[in-house]
Amino acid sequence: MKKTATARKATGAKKTATAKKVTAKKATADGKAAGAGKAAAAKKTAAGARKTVENAPAGGSAGAGRGAGASRKPESHLAMVRRARRIYRELGEVYPYAHPELDFRNPFELLVATVLSAQTTDLRVNQTTPRLFAAYPTPEDMAAAAPEELEELIRPTGFFRAKTKSLLGLSAALRDRFDGEVPGRLEDLVTLPGVGRKTANVVLGNAFGVPGITVDTHFGRLVRRWKWTEQDDPEKVEADVAAIFPKSEWTDLSHRVIFHGRRICHARKPACGCCPIAPLCPSYGEGETDPEKAAKLLKYEKGGFPGQRLSPPPDYPGKPAPPLGESVQ
């Protein structure tokens, strides 16, 4: 009987040990299966994330927040060029009437108006030049003007003493070196007092039909927001953008970009929620994204207000600006 009890006890212990081994093996198998499941899920998630990033527009999208671009792979140069040209085309649909916003009737008036536009609005220039050109219609007339009288006429544009000096100098140069005619070459224009590359391109593109890129504050701001360039120097910005577009498009490109910068893509509060090219803009979200709030930021004809020209082109959909001293009707 004692041997039998001992045998039973040994048999029971053996069964218990076997059961523990089975349980341990099962737990190990379950653990391995769980681990494999987690690894597979993680791998699937990573693959999905990669696919999302790869399929996302490199230039950004209207539905993406500002931080979303950080997870995307860098945009190739070719993709940027394609996006830039698409922006150009779409701006053409939004602003088919884009034009120079300075009133002028000849190259001399455009040259003078562009010099006066420094550090002020085109509207203020347009309100000032009618009296100016009535008094001094030609370079010869302006070169002979009394400085104090010229200063008084252009005072509303600001910095009138420095501008008077430039106008007297460029008028005398036109009279003495160019037979009273505005030259049609950039290398000649930039030799005139007060005339830099930006002013020269405005005159060439709009008075002579010679393609040029006008890098003003609006143009520079937008092309940097659109990642067409990272440069701040106007000449470097001009060179980078010129490499993206055919020369024949340079003047129209300038008008469309500047129009958009003045009406929608403002410096401090861009109206992102009303921007027609938001899906193509990598800087979407820098401004107001709510459509109703953004609509209140629109300017000129987009906001139902007069434009900057007293004599706009016939196809301009907005209201003409009022003369100096008159209120908007």
GROMACS .gro file of C-alpha atoms in nm:
model
  329
    1MET     CA    1   0.000   0.000   0.000
    2LYS     CA    2   0.280   0.239   0.080
    3LYS     CA    3   0.445   0.171  -0.258
    4THR     CA    4   0.119   0.230  -0.435
    5ALA     CA    5   0.068   0.567  -0.264
    6THR     CA    6   0.419   0.668  -0.353
    7ALA     CA    7   0.362   0.563  -0.712
    8ARG     CA    8   0.040   0.763  -0.723
    9LYS     CA    9   0.214   1.067  -0.585
   10ALA     CA   10   0.491   1.040  -0.848
   11THR     CA   11   0.238   0.992  -1.124
   12GLY     CA   12   0.046   1.302  -1.008
   13ALA     CA   13   0.360   1.513  -0.994
   14LYS     CA   14   0.452   1.396  -1.343
   15LYS     CA   15   0.110   1.495  -1.478
   16THR     CA   16   0.133   1.835  -1.310
   17ALA     CA   17   0.478   1.897  -1.461
   18THR     CA   18   0.352   1.791  -1.802
   19ALA     CA   19   0.052   2.025  -1.772
   20LYS     CA   20   0.279   2.314  -1.677
   21LYS     CA   21   0.498   2.247  -1.979
   22VAL     CA   22   0.193   2.243  -2.207
   23THR     CA   23   0.066   2.565  -2.053
   24ALA     CA   24   0.407   2.729  -2.090
   25LYS     CA   25   0.434   2.622  -2.456
   26LYS     CA   26   0.085   2.756  -2.525
   27ALA     CA   27   0.166   3.087  -2.356
   28THR     CA   28   0.486   3.113  -2.558
   29ALA     CA   29   0.298   3.041  -2.880
   30ASP     CA   30   0.028   3.290  -2.792
   31GLY     CA   31   0.292   3.551  -2.713
   32LYS     CA   32   0.469   3.489  -3.041
   33ALA     CA   33   0.139   3.515  -3.229
   34ALA     CA   34   0.050   3.840  -3.053
   35GLY     CA   35   0.392   3.981  -3.126
   36ALA     CA   36   0.366   3.880  -3.488
   37GLY     CA   37   0.022   4.039  -3.506
   38LYS     CA   38   0.150   4.365  -3.362
   39ALA     CA   39   0.448   4.365  -3.596
   40ALA     CA   40   0.222   4.302  -3.894
   41ALA     CA   41  -0.013   4.580  -3.787
   42ALA     CA   42   0.278   4.818  -3.737
   43LYS     CA   43   0.418   4.723  -4.077
   44LYS     CA   44   0.079   4.780  -4.239
   45THR     CA   45   0.042   5.119  -4.070
   46ALA     CA   46   0.389   5.224  -4.179
   47ALA     CA   47   0.317   5.114  -4.536
   48GLY     CA   48  -0.009   5.308  -4.534
   49ALA     CA   49   0.165   5.616  -4.399
   50ARG     CA   50   0.431   5.592  -4.669
   51LYS     CA   51   0.164   5.555  -4.936
   52THR     CA   52  -0.022   5.860  -4.804
   53VAL     CA   53   0.291   6.071  -4.806
   54GLU     CA   54   0.391   5.953  -5.152
   55ASN     CA   55   0.048   6.026  -5.297
   56ALA     CA   56   0.011   6.367  -5.132
   57PRO     CA   57   0.072   6.676  -5.351
   58ALA     CA   58   0.432   6.784  -5.300
   59GLY     CA   59   0.336   7.148  -5.302
   60GLY     CA   60   0.079   7.127  -5.027
   61SER     CA   61  -0.302   7.121  -5.037
   62ALA     CA   62  -0.590   7.326  -4.910
   63GLY     CA   63  -0.692   7.047  -4.673
   64ALA     CA   64  -0.350   7.020  -4.514
   65GLY     CA   65  -0.234   7.216  -4.212
   66ARG     CA   66   0.092   7.406  -4.212
   67GLY     CA   67   0.270   7.126  -4.029
   68ALA     CA   68   0.163   6.857  -4.273
   69GLY     CA   69   0.432   6.947  -4.523
   70ALA     CA   70   0.702   6.842  -4.277
   71SER     CA   71   0.606   6.474  -4.316
   72ARG     CA   72   0.610   6.486  -4.697
   73LYS     CA   73   0.906   6.407  -4.909
   74PRO     CA   74   1.074   6.715  -5.060
   75GLU     CA   75   0.924   6.848  -5.381
   76SER     CA   76   1.143   6.791  -5.684
   77HIS     CA   77   1.245   7.082  -5.904
   78LEU     CA   78   1.037   6.943  -6.190
   79ALA     CA   79   0.730   6.913  -5.968
   80MET     CA   80   0.779   7.271  -5.849
   81VAL     CA   81   0.802   7.398  -6.208
   82ARG     CA   82   0.483   7.215  -6.302
   83ARG     CA   83   0.303   7.352  -5.996
   84ALA     CA   84   0.429   7.705  -6.070
   85ARG     CA   85   0.303   7.693  -6.427
   86ARG     CA   86  -0.032   7.563  -6.311
   87ILE     CA   87  -0.058   7.852  -6.066
   88TYR     CA   88   0.018   8.091  -6.353
   89ARG     CA   89  -0.260   7.939  -6.566
   90GLU     CA   90  -0.514   7.946  -6.285
   91LEU     CA   91  -0.431   8.306  -6.197
   92GLY     CA   92  -0.500   8.384  -6.564
   93GLU     CA   93  -0.853   8.251  -6.517
   94VAL     CA   94  -0.902   8.451  -6.198
   95TYR     CA   95  -0.751   8.774  -6.337
   96PRO     CA   96  -0.800   8.771  -6.716
   97TYR     CA   97  -0.800   9.151  -6.698
   98ALA     CA   98  -0.471   9.185  -6.504
   99HIS     CA   99  -0.292   9.502  -6.614
  100PRO     CA  100  -0.045   9.766  -6.495
  101GLU     CA  101  -0.222   9.964  -6.225
  102LEU     CA  102  -0.062  10.297  -6.309
  103ASP     CA  103  -0.245  10.539  -6.539
  104PHE     CA  104  -0.032  10.640  -6.838
  105ARG     CA  105  -0.068  10.741  -7.203
  106ASN     CA  106   0.292  10.711  -7.322
  107PRO     CA  107   0.632  10.574  -7.210
  108PHE     CA  108   0.733  10.901  -7.041
  109GLU     CA  109   0.420  10.909  -6.824
  110LEU     CA  110   0.469  10.545  -6.725
  111LEU     CA  111   0.834  10.607  -6.639
  112VAL     CA  112   0.749  10.906  -6.420
  113ALA     CA  113   0.455  10.731  -6.255
  114THR     CA  114   0.668  10.426  -6.174
  115VAL     CA  115   0.937  10.641  -6.012
  116LEU     CA  116   0.666  10.812  -5.805
  117SER     CA  117   0.518  10.477  -5.696
  118ALA     CA  118   0.810  10.401  -5.463
  119GLN     CA  119   0.695  10.383  -5.099
  120THR     CA  120   0.332  10.465  -5.184
  121THR     CA  121   0.030  10.313  -5.358
  122ASP     CA  122  -0.045  10.319  -5.727
  123LEU     CA  123  -0.376  10.480  -5.633
  124ARG     CA  124  -0.204  10.779  -5.477
  125VAL     CA  125   0.021  10.813  -5.781
  126ASN     CA  126  -0.276  10.798  -6.017
  127GLN     CA  127  -0.452  11.068  -5.817
  128THR     CA  128  -0.141  11.287  -5.837
  129THR     CA  129  -0.022  11.254  -6.197
  130PRO     CA  130  -0.310  11.427  -6.383
  131ARG     CA  131  -0.206  11.768  -6.253
  132LEU     CA  132   0.163  11.680  -6.291
  133PHE     CA  133   0.136  11.586  -6.658
  134ALA     CA  134  -0.090  11.879  -6.732
  135ALA     CA  135   0.190  12.107  -6.611
  136TYR     CA  136   0.485  11.908  -6.755
  137PRO     CA  137   0.376  11.685  -7.044
  138THR     CA  138   0.724  11.620  -7.190
  139PRO     CA  139   1.077  11.552  -7.062
  140GLU     CA  140   1.184  11.897  -7.184
  141ASP     CA  141   0.905  12.063  -6.984
  142MET     CA  142   0.980  11.868  -6.668
  143ALA     CA  143   1.357  11.924  -6.694
  144ALA     CA  144   1.292  12.298  -6.691
  145ALA     CA  145   1.055  12.288  -6.392
  146ALA     CA  146   1.125  12.485  -6.076
  147PRO     CA  147   1.208  12.228  -5.805
  148GLU     CA  148   0.974  12.382  -5.547
  149GLU     CA  149   0.682  12.375  -5.791
  150LEU     CA  150   0.748  12.013  -5.885
  151GLU     CA  151   0.778  11.920  -5.517
  152GLU     CA  152   0.439  12.072  -5.443
  153LEU     CA  153   0.272  11.878  -5.724
  154ILE     CA  154   0.409  11.539  -5.619
  155ARG     CA  155   0.392  11.595  -5.242
  156PRO     CA  156   0.098  11.350  -5.195
  157THR     CA  157   0.321  11.059  -5.304
  158GLY     CA  158   0.566  11.108  -5.017
  159PHE     CA  159   0.945  11.145  -5.024
  160PHE     CA  160   0.875  11.431  -5.262
  161ARG     CA  161   1.218  11.597  -5.236
  162ALA     CA  162   1.409  11.285  -5.336
  163LYS     CA  163   1.154  11.208  -5.607
  164THR     CA  164   1.177  11.563  -5.741
  165LYS     CA  165   1.553  11.524  -5.773
  166SER     CA  166   1.505  11.197  -5.965
  167LEU     CA  167   1.240  11.340  -6.197
  168LEU     CA  168   1.449  11.646  -6.280
  169GLY     CA  169   1.754  11.427  -6.340
  170LEU     CA  170   1.585  11.166  -6.559
  171SER     CA  171   1.401  11.435  -6.759
  172ALA     CA  172   1.727  11.618  -6.827
  173ALA     CA  173   1.894  11.290  -6.926
  174LEU     CA  174   1.613  11.207  -7.167
  175ARG     CA  175   1.640  11.555  -7.317
  176ASP     CA  176   2.018  11.560  -7.346
  177ARG     CA  177   2.107  11.196  -7.419
  178PHE     CA  178   1.800  11.040  -7.582
  179ASP     CA  179   1.648  11.327  -7.785
  180GLY     CA  180   1.356  11.358  -7.543
  181GLU     CA  181   1.250  10.995  -7.595
  182VAL     CA  182   1.234  10.715  -7.339
  183PRO     CA  183   1.480  10.443  -7.451
  184GLY     CA  184   1.351  10.093  -7.511
  185ARG     CA  185   1.652   9.905  -7.373
  186LEU     CA  186   1.707   9.799  -7.014
  187GLU     CA  187   2.075   9.893  -7.020
  188ASP     CA  188   1.981  10.251  -7.118
  189LEU     CA  189   1.690  10.287  -6.878
  190VAL     CA  190   1.891  10.192  -6.570
  191THR     CA  191   2.134  10.478  -6.639
  192LEU     CA  192   1.858  10.731  -6.571
  193PRO     CA  193   1.845  10.890  -6.222
  194GLY     CA  194   1.596  10.712  -5.995
  195VAL     CA  195   1.547  10.420  -6.237
  196GLY     CA  196   1.640  10.071  -6.124
  197ARG     CA  197   1.583   9.732  -6.277
  198LYS     CA  198   1.227   9.700  -6.144
  199THR     CA  199   1.121  10.036  -6.291
  200ALA     CA  200   1.294   9.954  -6.619
  201ASN     CA  201   1.109   9.622  -6.649
  202VAL     CA  202   0.775   9.793  -6.583
  203VAL     CA  203   0.839  10.041  -6.864
  204LEU     CA  204   0.976   9.782  -7.106
  205GLY     CA  205   0.695   9.535  -7.050
  206ASN     CA  206   0.405   9.778  -7.060
  207ALA     CA  207   0.517  10.061  -7.288
  208PHE     CA  208   0.738   9.872  -7.534
  209GLY     CA  209   0.612   9.513  -7.523
  210VAL     CA  210   0.952   9.382  -7.416
  211PRO     CA  211   0.900   9.094  -7.166
  212GLY     CA  212   1.019   9.165  -6.813
  213ILE     CA  213   0.961   9.044  -6.456
  214THR     CA  214   0.865   9.312  -6.205
  215VAL     CA  215   0.990   9.210  -5.861
  216ASP     CA  216   0.806   9.442  -5.624
  217THR     CA  217   0.719   9.362  -5.262
  218HIS     CA  218   0.405   9.168  -5.361
  219PHE     CA  219   0.580   8.960  -5.624
  220GLY     CA  220   0.870   8.872  -5.397
  221ARG     CA  221   0.642   8.778  -5.109
  222LEU     CA  222   0.422   8.546  -5.315
  223VAL     CA  223   0.695   8.361  -5.505
  224ARG     CA  224   0.865   8.287  -5.175
  225ARG     CA  225   0.538   8.162  -5.025
  226TRP     CA  226   0.492   7.941  -5.330
  227LYS     CA  227   0.850   7.808  -5.294
  228TRP     CA  228   0.954   7.923  -5.641
  229THR     CA  229   1.260   8.078  -5.482
  230GLU     CA  230   1.423   8.125  -5.143
  231GLN     CA  231   1.602   8.444  -5.243
  232ASP     CA  232   1.538   8.792  -5.100
  233ASP     CA  233   1.750   8.994  -5.339
  234PRO     CA  234   1.520   9.119  -5.622
  235GLU     CA  235   1.768   9.037  -5.899
  236LYS     CA  236   1.816   8.682  -5.771
  237VAL     CA  237   1.438   8.641  -5.737
  238GLU     CA  238   1.401   8.762  -6.095
  239ALA     CA  239   1.661   8.514  -6.218
  240ASP     CA  240   1.502   8.218  -6.035
  241VAL     CA  241   1.152   8.293  -6.163
  242ALA     CA  242   1.275   8.369  -6.515
  243ALA     CA  243   1.417   8.016  -6.528
  244ILE     CA  244   1.071   7.868  -6.463
  245PHE     CA  245   0.869   8.049  -6.730
  246PRO     CA  246   0.911   8.123  -7.101
  247LYS     CA  247   1.021   8.481  -7.166
  248SER     CA  248   0.697   8.557  -7.349
  249GLU     CA  249   0.502   8.511  -7.023
  250TRP     CA  250   0.712   8.733  -6.797
  251THR     CA  251   0.506   9.052  -6.819
  252ASP     CA  252   0.167   8.881  -6.777
  253LEU     CA  253   0.312   8.672  -6.495
  254SER     CA  254   0.412   8.991  -6.312
  255HIS     CA  255   0.063   9.140  -6.347
  256ARG     CA  256  -0.115   8.825  -6.229
  257VAL     CA  257   0.109   8.768  -5.927
  258ILE     CA  258   0.094   9.134  -5.820
  259PHE     CA  259  -0.285   9.141  -5.865
  260HIS     CA  260  -0.318   8.834  -5.643
  261GLY     CA  261  -0.087   8.981  -5.381
  262ARG     CA  262  -0.286   9.304  -5.361
  263ARG     CA  263  -0.628   9.142  -5.353
  264ILE     CA  264  -0.603   8.809  -5.171
  265CYS     CA  265  -0.253   8.701  -5.061
  266HIS     CA  266  -0.177   8.999  -4.836
  267ALA     CA  267   0.139   9.040  -4.633
  268ARG     CA  268  -0.012   9.028  -4.284
  269LYS     CA  269  -0.349   8.859  -4.328
  270PRO     CA  270  -0.371   8.643  -4.639
  271ALA     CA  271  -0.729   8.546  -4.726
  272CYS     CA  272  -0.646   8.175  -4.752
  273GLY     CA  273  -1.011   8.072  -4.717
  274CYS     CA  274  -1.098   8.259  -5.039
  275CYS     CA  275  -0.785   8.177  -5.235
  276PRO     CA  276  -0.854   8.008  -5.571
  277ILE     CA  277  -0.508   7.847  -5.578
  278ALA     CA  278  -0.508   7.721  -5.218
  279PRO     CA  279  -0.468   7.354  -5.324
  280LEU     CA  280  -0.140   7.449  -5.495
  281CYS     CA  281   0.000   7.663  -5.215
  282PRO     CA  282   0.255   7.513  -4.972
  283SER     CA  283   0.196   7.808  -4.737
  284TYR     CA  284  -0.180   7.756  -4.704
  285GLY     CA  285  -0.288   7.832  -4.348
  286GLU     CA  286  -0.061   8.132  -4.288
  287GLY     CA  287  -0.373   8.345  -4.314
  288GLU     CA  288  -0.745   8.322  -4.236
  289THR     CA  289  -0.886   7.988  -4.356
  290ASP     CA  290  -1.251   8.043  -4.264
  291PRO     CA  291  -1.424   8.143  -4.591
  292GLU     CA  292  -1.657   8.397  -4.432
  293LYS     CA  293  -1.381   8.568  -4.235
  294ALA     CA  294  -1.144   8.551  -4.532
  295ALA     CA  295  -1.403   8.719  -4.757
  296LYS     CA  296  -1.386   9.028  -4.537
  297LEU     CA  297  -1.015   9.061  -4.615
  298LEU     CA  298  -1.056   9.084  -4.993
  299LYS     CA  299  -0.954   9.413  -5.154
  300TYR     CA  300  -1.034   9.612  -5.467
  301GLU     CA  301  -1.278   9.449  -5.709
  302LYS     CA  302  -1.263   9.117  -5.520
  303GLY     CA  303  -1.403   9.294  -5.217
  304GLY     CA  304  -1.643   9.513  -5.415
  305PHE     CA  305  -1.426   9.826  -5.388
  306PRO     CA  306  -1.274  10.061  -5.650
  307GLY     CA  307  -0.944   9.968  -5.807
  308GLN     CA  308  -0.631  10.181  -5.814
  309ARG     CA  309  -0.672  10.336  -6.159
  310LEU     CA  310  -0.879  10.642  -6.237
  311SER     CA  311  -0.885  10.525  -6.600
  312PRO     CA  312  -0.888  10.143  -6.591
  313PRO     CA  313  -0.897   9.926  -6.906
  314PRO     CA  314  -1.242   9.861  -7.058
  315ASP     CA  315  -1.246   9.497  -6.943
  316TYR     CA  316  -1.173   9.580  -6.579
  317PRO     CA  317  -1.468   9.452  -6.369
  318GLY     CA  318  -1.417   9.687  -6.074
  319LYS     CA  319  -1.499  10.052  -6.017
  320PRO     CA  320  -1.262  10.332  -6.121
  321ALA     CA  321  -1.080  10.503  -5.835
  322PRO     CA  322  -1.193  10.855  -5.741
  323PRO     CA  323  -0.974  11.162  -5.810
  324LEU     CA  324  -0.765  11.308  -5.529
  325GLY     CA  325  -0.983  11.466  -5.263
  326GLU     CA  326  -1.304  11.294  -5.374
  327SER     CA  327  -1.474  11.017  -5.177
  328VAL     CA  328  -1.591  10.686  -5.316
  329GLN     CA  329  -1.949  10.702  -5.439
   0.00000   0.00000   0.00000
